[in-house]
Short mmCIF file of N, CA and C in Angstrom, two decimals:
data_model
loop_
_atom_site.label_atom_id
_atom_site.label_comp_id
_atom_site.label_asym_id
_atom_site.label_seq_id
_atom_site.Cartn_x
_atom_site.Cartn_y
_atom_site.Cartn_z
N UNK A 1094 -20.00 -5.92 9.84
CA UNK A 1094 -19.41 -5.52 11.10
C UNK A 1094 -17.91 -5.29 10.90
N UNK A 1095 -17.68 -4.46 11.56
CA UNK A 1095 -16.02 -3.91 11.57
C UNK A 1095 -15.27 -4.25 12.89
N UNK A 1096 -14.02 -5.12 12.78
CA UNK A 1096 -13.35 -5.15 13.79
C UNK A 1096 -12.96 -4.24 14.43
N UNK A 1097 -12.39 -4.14 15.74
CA UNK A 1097 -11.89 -2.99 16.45
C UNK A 1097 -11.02 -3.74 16.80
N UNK A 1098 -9.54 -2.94 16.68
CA UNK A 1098 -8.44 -3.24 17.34
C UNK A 1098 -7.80 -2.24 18.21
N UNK A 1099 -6.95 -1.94 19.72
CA UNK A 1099 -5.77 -1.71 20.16
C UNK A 1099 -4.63 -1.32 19.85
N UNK A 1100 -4.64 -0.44 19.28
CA UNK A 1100 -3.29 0.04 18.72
C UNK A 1100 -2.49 0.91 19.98
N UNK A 1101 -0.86 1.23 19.30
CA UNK A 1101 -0.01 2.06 20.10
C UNK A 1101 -1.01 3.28 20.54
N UNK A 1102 -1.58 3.90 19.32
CA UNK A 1102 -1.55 5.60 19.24
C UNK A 1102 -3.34 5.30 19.62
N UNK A 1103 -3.92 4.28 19.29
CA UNK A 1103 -5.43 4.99 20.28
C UNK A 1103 -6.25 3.52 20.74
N UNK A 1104 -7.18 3.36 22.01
CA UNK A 1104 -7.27 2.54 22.27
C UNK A 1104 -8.29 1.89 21.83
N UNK A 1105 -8.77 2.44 20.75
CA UNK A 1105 -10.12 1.87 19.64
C UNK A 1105 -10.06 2.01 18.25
N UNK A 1106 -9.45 1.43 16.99
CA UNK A 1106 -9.09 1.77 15.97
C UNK A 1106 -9.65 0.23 14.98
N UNK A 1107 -9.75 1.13 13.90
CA UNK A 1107 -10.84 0.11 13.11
C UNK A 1107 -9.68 -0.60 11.59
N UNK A 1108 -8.35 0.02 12.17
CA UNK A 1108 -7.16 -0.24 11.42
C UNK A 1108 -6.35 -1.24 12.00
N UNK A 1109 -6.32 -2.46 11.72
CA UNK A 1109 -5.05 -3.47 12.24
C UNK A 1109 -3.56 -2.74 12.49
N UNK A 1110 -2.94 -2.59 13.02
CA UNK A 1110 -1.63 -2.10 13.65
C UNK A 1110 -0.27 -2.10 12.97
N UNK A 1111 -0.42 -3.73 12.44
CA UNK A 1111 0.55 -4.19 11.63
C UNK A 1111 0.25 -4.93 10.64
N UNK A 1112 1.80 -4.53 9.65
CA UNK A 1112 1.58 -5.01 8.11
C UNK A 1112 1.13 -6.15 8.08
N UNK A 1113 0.66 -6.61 6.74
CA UNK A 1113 0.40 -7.90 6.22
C UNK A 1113 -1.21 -8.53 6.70
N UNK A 1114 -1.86 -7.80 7.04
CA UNK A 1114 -2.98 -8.16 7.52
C UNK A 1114 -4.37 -7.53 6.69
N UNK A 1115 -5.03 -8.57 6.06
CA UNK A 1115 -5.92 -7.74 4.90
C UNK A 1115 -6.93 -7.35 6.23
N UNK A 1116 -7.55 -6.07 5.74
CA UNK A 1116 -9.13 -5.52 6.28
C UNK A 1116 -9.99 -4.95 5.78
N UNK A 1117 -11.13 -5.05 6.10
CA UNK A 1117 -12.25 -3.72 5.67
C UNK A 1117 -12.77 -2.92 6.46
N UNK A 1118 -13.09 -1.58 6.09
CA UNK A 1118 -13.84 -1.04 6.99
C UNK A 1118 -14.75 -0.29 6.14
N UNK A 1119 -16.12 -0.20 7.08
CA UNK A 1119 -17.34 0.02 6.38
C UNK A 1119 -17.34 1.68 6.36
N UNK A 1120 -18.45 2.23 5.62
CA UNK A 1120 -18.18 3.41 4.81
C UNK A 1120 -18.13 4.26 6.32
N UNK A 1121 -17.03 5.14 6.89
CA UNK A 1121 -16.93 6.59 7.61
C UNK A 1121 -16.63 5.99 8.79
N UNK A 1122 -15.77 4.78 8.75
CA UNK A 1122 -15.64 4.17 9.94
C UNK A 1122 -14.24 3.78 10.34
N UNK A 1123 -13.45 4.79 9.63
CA UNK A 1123 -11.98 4.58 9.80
C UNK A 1123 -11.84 5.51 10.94
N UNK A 1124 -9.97 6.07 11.53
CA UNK A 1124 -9.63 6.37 12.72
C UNK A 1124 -10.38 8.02 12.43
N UNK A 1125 -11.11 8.84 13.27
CA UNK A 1125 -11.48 9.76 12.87
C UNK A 1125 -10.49 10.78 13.30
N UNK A 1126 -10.86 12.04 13.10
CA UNK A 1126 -10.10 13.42 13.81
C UNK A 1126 -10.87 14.82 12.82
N UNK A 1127 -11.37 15.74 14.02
CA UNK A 1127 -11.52 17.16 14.06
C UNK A 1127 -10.52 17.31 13.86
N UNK A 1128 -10.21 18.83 12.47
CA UNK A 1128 -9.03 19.78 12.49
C UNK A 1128 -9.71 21.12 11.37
N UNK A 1129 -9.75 22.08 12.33
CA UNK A 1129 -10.18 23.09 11.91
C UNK A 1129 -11.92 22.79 11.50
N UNK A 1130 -12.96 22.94 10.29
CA UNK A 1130 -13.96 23.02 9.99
C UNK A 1130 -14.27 21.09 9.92
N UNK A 1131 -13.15 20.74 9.63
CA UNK A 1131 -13.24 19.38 8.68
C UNK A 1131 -13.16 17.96 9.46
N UNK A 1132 -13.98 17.12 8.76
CA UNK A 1132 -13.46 15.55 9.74
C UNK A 1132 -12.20 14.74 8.43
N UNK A 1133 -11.75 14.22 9.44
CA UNK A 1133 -10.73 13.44 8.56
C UNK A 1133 -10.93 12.49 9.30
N UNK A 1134 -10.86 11.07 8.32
CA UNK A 1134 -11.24 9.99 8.47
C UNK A 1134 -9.77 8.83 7.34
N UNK A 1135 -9.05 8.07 8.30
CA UNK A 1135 -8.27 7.47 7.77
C UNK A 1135 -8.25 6.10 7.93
N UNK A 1136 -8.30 5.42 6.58
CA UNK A 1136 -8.63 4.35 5.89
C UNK A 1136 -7.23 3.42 6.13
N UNK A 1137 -6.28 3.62 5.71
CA UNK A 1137 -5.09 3.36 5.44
C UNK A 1137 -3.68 4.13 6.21
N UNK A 1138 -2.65 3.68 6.56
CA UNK A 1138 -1.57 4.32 7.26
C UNK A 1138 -0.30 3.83 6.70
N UNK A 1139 0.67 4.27 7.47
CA UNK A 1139 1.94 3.69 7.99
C UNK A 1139 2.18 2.25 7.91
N UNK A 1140 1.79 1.87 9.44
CA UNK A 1140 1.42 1.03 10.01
C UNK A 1140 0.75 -0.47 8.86
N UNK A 1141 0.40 -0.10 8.14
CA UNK A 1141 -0.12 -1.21 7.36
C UNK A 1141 0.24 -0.83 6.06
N UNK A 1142 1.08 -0.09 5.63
CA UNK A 1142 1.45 0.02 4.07
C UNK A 1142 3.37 0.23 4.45
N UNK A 1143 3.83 -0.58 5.56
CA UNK A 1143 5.20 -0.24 5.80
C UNK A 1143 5.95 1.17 5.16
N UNK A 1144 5.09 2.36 5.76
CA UNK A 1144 5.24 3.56 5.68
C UNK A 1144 5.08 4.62 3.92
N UNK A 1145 4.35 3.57 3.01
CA UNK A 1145 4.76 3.65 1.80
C UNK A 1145 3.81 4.85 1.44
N UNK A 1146 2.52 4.71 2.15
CA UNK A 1146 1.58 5.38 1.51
C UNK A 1146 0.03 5.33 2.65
N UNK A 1147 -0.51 6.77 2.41
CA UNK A 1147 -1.87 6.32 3.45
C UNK A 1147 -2.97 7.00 2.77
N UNK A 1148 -4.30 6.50 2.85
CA UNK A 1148 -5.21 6.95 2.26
C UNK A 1148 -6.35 7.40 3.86
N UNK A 1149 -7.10 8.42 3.08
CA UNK A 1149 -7.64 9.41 4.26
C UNK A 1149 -8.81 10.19 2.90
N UNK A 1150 -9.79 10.26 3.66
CA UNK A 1150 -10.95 11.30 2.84
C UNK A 1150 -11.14 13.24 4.41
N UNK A 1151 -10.87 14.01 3.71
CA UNK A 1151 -11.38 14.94 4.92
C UNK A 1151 -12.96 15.73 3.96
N UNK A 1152 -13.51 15.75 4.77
CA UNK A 1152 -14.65 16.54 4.37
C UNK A 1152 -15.17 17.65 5.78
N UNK A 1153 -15.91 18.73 4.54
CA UNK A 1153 -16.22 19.82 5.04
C UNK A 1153 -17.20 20.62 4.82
N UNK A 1154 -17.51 21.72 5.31
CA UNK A 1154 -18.28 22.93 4.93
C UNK A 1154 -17.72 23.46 4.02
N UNK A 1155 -17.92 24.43 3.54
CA UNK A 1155 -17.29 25.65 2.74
C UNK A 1155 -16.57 26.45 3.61
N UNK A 1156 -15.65 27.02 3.37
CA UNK A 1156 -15.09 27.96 4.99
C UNK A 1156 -13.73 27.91 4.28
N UNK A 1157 -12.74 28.52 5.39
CA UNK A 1157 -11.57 29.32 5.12
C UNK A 1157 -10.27 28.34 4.75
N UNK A 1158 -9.39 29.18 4.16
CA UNK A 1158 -8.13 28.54 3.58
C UNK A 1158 -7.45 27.47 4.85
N UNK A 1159 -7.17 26.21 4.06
CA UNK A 1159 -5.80 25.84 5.11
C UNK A 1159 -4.83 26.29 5.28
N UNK A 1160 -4.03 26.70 6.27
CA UNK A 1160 -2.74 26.81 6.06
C UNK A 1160 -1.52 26.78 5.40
N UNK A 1161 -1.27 27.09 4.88
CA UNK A 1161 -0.18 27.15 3.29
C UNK A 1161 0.92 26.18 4.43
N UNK A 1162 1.63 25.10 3.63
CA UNK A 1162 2.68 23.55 3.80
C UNK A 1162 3.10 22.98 2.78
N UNK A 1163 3.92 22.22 3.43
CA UNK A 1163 4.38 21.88 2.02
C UNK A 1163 4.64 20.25 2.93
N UNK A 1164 5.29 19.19 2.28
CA UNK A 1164 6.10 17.85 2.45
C UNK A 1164 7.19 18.12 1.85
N UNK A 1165 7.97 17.45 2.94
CA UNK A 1165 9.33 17.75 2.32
C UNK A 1165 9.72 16.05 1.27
N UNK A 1166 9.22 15.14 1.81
CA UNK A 1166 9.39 13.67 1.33
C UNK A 1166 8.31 13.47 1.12
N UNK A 1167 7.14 13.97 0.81
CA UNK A 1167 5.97 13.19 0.45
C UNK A 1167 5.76 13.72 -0.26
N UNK A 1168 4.72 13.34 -1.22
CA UNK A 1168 3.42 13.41 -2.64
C UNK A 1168 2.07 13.58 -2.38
N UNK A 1169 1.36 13.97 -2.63
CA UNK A 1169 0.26 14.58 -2.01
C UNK A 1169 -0.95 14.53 -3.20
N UNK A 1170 -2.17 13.45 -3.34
CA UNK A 1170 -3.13 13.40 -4.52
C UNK A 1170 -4.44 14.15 -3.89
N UNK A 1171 -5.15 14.84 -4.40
CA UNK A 1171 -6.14 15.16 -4.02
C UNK A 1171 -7.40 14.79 -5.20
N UNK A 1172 -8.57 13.84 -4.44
CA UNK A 1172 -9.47 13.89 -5.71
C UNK A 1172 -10.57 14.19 -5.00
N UNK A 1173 -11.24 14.75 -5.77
CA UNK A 1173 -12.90 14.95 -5.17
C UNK A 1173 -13.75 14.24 -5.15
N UNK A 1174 -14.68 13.75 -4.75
CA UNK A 1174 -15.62 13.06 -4.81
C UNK A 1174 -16.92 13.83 -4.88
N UNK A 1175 -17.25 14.69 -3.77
CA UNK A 1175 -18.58 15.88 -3.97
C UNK A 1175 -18.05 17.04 -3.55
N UNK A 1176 -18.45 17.83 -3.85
CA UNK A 1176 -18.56 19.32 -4.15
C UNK A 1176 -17.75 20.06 -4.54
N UNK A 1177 -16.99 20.95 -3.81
CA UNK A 1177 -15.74 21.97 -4.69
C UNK A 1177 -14.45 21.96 -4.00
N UNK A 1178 -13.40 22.19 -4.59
CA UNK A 1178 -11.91 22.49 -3.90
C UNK A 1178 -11.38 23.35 -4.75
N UNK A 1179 -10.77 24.66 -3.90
CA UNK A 1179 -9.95 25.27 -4.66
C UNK A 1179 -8.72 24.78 -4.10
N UNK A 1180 -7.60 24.35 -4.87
CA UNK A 1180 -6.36 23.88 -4.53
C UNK A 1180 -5.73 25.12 -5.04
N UNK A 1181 -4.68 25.66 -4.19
CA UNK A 1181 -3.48 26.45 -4.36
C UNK A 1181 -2.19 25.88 -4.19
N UNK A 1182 -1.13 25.59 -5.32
CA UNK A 1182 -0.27 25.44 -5.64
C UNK A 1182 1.58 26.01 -6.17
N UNK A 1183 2.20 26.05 -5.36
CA UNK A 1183 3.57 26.65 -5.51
C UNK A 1183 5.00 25.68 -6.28
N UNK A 1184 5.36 25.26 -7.40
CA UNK A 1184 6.16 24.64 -7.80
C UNK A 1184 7.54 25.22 -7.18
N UNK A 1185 8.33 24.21 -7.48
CA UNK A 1185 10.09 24.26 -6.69
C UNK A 1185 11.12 25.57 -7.41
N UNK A 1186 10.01 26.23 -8.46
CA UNK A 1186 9.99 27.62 -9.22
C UNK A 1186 9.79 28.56 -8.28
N UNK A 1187 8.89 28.10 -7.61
CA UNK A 1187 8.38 29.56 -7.47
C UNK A 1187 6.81 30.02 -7.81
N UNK A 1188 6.37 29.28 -9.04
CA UNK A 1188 5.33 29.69 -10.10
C UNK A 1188 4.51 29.46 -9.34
N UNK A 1189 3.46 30.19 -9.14
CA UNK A 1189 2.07 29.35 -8.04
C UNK A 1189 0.81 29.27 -8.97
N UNK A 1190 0.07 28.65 -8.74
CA UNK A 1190 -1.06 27.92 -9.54
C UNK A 1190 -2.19 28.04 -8.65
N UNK A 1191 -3.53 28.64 -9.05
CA UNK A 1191 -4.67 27.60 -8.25
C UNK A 1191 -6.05 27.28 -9.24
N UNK A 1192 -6.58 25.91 -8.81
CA UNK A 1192 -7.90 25.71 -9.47
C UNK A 1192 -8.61 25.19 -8.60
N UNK A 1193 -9.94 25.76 -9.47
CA UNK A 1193 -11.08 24.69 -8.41
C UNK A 1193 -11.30 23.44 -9.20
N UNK A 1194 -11.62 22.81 -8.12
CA UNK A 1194 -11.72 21.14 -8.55
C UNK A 1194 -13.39 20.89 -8.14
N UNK A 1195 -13.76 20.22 -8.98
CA UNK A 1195 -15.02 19.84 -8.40
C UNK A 1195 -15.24 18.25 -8.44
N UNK A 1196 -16.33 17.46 -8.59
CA UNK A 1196 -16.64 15.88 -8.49
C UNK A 1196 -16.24 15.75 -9.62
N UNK A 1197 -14.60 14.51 -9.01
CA UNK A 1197 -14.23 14.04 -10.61
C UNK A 1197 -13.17 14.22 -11.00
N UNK A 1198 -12.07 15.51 -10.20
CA UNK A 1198 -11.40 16.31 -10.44
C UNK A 1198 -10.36 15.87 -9.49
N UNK A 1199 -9.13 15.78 -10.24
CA UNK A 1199 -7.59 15.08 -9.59
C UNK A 1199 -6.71 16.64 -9.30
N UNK A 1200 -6.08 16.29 -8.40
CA UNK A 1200 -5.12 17.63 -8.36
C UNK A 1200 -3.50 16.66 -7.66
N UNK A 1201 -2.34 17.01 -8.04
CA UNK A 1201 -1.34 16.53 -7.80
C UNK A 1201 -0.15 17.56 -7.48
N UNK A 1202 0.37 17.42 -5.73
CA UNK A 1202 1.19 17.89 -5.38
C UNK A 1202 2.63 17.39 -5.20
N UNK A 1203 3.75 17.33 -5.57
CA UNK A 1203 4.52 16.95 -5.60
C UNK A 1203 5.60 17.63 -4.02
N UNK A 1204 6.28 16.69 -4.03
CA UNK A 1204 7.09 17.05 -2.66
C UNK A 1204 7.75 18.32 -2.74
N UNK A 1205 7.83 18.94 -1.30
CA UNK A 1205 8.96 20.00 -1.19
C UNK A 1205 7.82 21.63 -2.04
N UNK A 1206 6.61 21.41 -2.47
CA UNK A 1206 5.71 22.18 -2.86
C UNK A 1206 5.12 22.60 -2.04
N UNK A 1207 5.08 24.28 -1.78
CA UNK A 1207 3.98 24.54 -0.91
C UNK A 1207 2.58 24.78 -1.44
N UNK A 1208 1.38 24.55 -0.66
CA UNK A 1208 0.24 23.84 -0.80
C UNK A 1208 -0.86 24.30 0.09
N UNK A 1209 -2.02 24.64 -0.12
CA UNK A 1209 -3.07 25.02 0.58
C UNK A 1209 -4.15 24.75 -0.36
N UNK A 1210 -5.36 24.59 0.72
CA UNK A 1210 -6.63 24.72 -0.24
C UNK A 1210 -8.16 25.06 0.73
N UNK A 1211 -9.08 25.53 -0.30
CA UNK A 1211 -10.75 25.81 0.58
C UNK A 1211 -11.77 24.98 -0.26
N UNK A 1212 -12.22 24.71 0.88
CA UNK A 1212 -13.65 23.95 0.55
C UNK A 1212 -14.43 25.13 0.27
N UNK A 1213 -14.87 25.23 -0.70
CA UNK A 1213 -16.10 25.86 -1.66
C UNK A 1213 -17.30 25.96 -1.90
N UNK A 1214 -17.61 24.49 -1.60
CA UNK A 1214 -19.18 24.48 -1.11
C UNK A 1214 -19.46 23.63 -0.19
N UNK A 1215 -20.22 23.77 0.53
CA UNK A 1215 -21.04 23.08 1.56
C UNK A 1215 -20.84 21.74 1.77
N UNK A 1216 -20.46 20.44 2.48
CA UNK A 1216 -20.60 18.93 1.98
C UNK A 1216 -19.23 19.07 0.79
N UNK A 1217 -18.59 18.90 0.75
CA UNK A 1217 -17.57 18.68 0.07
C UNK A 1217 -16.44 17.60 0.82
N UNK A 1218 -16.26 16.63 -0.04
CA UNK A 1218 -15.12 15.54 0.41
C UNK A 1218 -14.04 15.14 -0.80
N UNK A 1219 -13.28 15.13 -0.52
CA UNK A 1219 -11.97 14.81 -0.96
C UNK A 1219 -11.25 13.56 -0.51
N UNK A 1220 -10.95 12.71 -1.14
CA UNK A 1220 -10.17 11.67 -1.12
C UNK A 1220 -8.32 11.77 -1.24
N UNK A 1221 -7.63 11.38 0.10
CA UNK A 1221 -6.49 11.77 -0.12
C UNK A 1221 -5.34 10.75 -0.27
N UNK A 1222 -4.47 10.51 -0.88
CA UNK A 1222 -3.23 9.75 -1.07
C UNK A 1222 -1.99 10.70 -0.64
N UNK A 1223 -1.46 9.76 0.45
CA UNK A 1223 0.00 10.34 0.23
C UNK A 1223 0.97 9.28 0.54
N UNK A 1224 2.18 9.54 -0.63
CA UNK A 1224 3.39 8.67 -0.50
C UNK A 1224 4.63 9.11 -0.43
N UNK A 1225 5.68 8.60 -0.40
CA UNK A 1225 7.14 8.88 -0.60
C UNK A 1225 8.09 8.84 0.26
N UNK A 1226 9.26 9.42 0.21
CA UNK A 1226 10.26 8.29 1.26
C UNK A 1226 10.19 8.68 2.34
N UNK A 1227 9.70 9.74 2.63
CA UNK A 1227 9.47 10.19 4.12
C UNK A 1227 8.52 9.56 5.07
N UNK A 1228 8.29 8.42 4.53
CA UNK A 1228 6.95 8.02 5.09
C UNK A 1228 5.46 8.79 4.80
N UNK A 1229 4.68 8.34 5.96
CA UNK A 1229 2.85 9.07 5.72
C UNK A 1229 3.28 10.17 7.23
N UNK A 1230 2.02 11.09 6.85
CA UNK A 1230 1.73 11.65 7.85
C UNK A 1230 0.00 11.75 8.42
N UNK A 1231 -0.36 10.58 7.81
CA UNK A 1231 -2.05 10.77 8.64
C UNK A 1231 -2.00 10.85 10.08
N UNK A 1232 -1.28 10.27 10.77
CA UNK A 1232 -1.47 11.02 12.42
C UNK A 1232 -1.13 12.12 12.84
N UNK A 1233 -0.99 12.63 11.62
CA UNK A 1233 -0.69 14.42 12.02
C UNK A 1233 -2.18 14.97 12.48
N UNK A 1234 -2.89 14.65 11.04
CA UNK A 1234 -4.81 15.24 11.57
C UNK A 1234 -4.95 14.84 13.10
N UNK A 1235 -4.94 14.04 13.58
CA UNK A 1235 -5.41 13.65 15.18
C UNK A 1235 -4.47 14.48 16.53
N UNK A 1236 -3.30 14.30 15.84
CA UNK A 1236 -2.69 15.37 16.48
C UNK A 1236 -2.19 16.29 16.59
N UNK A 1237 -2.49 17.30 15.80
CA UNK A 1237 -2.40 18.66 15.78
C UNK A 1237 -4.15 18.99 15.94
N UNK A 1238 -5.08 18.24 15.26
CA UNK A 1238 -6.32 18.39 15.73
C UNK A 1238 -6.40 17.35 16.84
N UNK A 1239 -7.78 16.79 16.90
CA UNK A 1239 -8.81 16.11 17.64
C UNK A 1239 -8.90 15.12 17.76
N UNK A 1240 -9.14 13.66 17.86
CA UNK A 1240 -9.47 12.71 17.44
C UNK A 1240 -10.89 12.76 17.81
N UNK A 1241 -11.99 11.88 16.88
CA UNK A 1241 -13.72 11.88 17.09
C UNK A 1241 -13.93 10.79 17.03
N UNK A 1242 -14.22 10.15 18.16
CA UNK A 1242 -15.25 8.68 17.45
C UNK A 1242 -16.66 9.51 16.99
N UNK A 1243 -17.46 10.03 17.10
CA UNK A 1243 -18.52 10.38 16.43
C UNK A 1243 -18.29 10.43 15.13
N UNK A 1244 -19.34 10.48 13.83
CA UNK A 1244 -19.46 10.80 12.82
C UNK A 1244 -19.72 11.84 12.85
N UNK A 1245 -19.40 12.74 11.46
CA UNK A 1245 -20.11 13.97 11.29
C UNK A 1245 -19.46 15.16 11.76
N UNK A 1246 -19.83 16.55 11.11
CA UNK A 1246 -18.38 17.53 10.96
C UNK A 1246 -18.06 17.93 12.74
N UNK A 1247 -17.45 18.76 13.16
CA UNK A 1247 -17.37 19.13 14.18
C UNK A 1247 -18.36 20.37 14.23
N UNK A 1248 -19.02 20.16 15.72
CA UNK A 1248 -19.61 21.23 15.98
C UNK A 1248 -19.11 22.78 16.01
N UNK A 1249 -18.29 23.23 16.59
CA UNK A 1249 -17.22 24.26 16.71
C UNK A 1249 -16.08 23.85 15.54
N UNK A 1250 -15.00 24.83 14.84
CA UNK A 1250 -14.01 24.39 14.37
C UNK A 1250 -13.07 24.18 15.52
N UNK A 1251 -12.35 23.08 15.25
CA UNK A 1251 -11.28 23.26 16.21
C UNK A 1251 -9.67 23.79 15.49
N UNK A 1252 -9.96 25.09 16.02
CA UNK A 1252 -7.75 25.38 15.78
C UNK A 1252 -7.10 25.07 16.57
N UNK A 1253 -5.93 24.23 16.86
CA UNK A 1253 -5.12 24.37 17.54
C UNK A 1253 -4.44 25.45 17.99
N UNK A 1254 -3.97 25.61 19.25
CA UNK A 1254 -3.29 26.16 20.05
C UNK A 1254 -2.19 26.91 18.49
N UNK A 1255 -1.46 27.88 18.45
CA UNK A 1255 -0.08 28.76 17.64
C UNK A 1255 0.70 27.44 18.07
N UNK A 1256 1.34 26.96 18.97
CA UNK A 1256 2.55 26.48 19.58
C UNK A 1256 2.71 25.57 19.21
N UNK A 1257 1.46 24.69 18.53
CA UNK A 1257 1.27 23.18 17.98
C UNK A 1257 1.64 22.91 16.60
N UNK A 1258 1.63 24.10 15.86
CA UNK A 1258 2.04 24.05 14.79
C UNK A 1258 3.69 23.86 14.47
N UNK A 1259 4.45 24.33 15.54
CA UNK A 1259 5.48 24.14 15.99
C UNK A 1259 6.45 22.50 15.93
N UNK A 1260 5.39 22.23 16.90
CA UNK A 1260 5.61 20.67 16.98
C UNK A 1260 5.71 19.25 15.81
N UNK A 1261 4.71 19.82 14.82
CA UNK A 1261 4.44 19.09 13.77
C UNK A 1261 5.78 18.52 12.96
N UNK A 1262 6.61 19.16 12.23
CA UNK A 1262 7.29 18.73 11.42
C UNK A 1262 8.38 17.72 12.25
N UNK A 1263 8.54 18.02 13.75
CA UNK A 1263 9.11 17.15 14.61
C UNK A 1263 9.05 15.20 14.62
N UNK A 1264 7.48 15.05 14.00
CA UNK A 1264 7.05 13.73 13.95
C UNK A 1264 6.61 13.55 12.90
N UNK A 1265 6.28 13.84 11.85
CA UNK A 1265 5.60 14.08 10.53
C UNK A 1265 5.93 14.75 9.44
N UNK A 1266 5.55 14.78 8.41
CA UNK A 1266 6.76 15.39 7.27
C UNK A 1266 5.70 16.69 6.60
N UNK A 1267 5.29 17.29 7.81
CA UNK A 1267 4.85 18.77 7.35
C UNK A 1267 5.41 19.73 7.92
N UNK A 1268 5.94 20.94 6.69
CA UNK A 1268 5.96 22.39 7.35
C UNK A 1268 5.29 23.26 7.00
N UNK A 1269 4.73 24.05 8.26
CA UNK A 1269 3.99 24.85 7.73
C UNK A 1269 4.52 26.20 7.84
N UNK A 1270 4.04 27.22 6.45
CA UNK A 1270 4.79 28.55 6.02
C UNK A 1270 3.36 29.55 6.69
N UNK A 1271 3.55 30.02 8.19
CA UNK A 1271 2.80 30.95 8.39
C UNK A 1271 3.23 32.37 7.45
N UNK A 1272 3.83 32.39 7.21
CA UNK A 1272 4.32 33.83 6.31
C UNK A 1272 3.65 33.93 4.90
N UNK A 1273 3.29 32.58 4.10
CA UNK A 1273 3.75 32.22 2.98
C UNK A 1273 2.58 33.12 2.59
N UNK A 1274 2.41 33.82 1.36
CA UNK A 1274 1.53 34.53 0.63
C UNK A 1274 1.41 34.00 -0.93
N UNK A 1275 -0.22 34.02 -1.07
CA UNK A 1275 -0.63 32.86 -2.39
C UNK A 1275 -1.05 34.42 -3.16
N UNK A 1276 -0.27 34.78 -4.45
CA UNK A 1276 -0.86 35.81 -5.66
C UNK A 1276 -1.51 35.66 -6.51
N UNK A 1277 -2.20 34.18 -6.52
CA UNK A 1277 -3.27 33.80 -7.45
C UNK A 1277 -4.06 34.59 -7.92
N UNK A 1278 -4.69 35.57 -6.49
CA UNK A 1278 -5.77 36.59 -6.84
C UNK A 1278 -6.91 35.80 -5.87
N UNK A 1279 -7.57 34.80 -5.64
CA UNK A 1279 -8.61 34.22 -4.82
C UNK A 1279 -8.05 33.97 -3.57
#
């Protein structure tokens, strides 16, 4: 059984609030959130790693690019667990990079990098880390998307509203480059 706690930001959360407090939570039962095709599900925060670092898995269908972003203070790990990721990558060069990753497969973004990627096949999940001095941004997924207590992908994708994207880097350490163009070729 998994505790439920009261937090600031939602009134059912399976994450203790504040530091110093060990927990578990059982498998797909962390804070959820719809954003775009994908559920994101967060394990770890802010809030309990005194802003150092947060862990989050999003999984998906196969379907269209994220949004090209970058962190300006954060680090960004991506590992797979099942199926495919193509990660697209831009160094503080210039140089842009992309590979697919499949089960097994680490990919590492470094701050101030812009960054996008597609789920590839069907059922695909990814395990995510992010750290650095800017703090975390896992309450970005819930709010720029959805929050779900249900399990399981979203029925509809949900996009946010143009205007929301706006808002983001205001509370969270993402920007996003609607302009930005990836020459990889995929």
């Amino acid at each position: 059984m998994t505790i439920e706690f009261a937090t600031p930001y939602r009134t059912r959360s399976r994450i203790p609030a504040e530091p110093g407090r060990p927990y578990f939570i059982e498998k797909g039962l962390g804070d959820r959130a719809h954003l775009f095709g994908d559920l994101i599900t967060i394990y770890a925060g802010g809030e309990q790693t005194e802003n150092t670092f947060n862990f989050f898995t999003a999984e998906g269908p196969k379907g269209e690019i994220i949004p090209a972003h970058l962190h300006p203070d954060t680090y960004e790990v991506f590992y797979v667990t099942d199926g495919a990721v193509r990660l697209f990558v831009e160094d503080l060069r210039g140089e842009q990079q992309e590979k697919l990753l499949t089960s097994g497969d680490f990919g590492f973004v470094p701050k101030n990098c812009p960054h996008a990627y597609r789920m590839e096949r069907h059922h695909t999940r990814i395990v995510g880390v992010a750290a650095g001095p800017g703090g975390t941004f896992e309450r970005f997924f819930e709010n720029l998307g959805t929050p779900a207590e249900e399990l399981g992908l979203p029925r509809e994708p949900y996009v946010p509203e143009p205007h929301k994207f706006a808002t983001v880097p205001q509370r969270y350490d993402v920007r996003f480059l609607p302009d930005h163009q990836w020459r990889t070729g995929s």
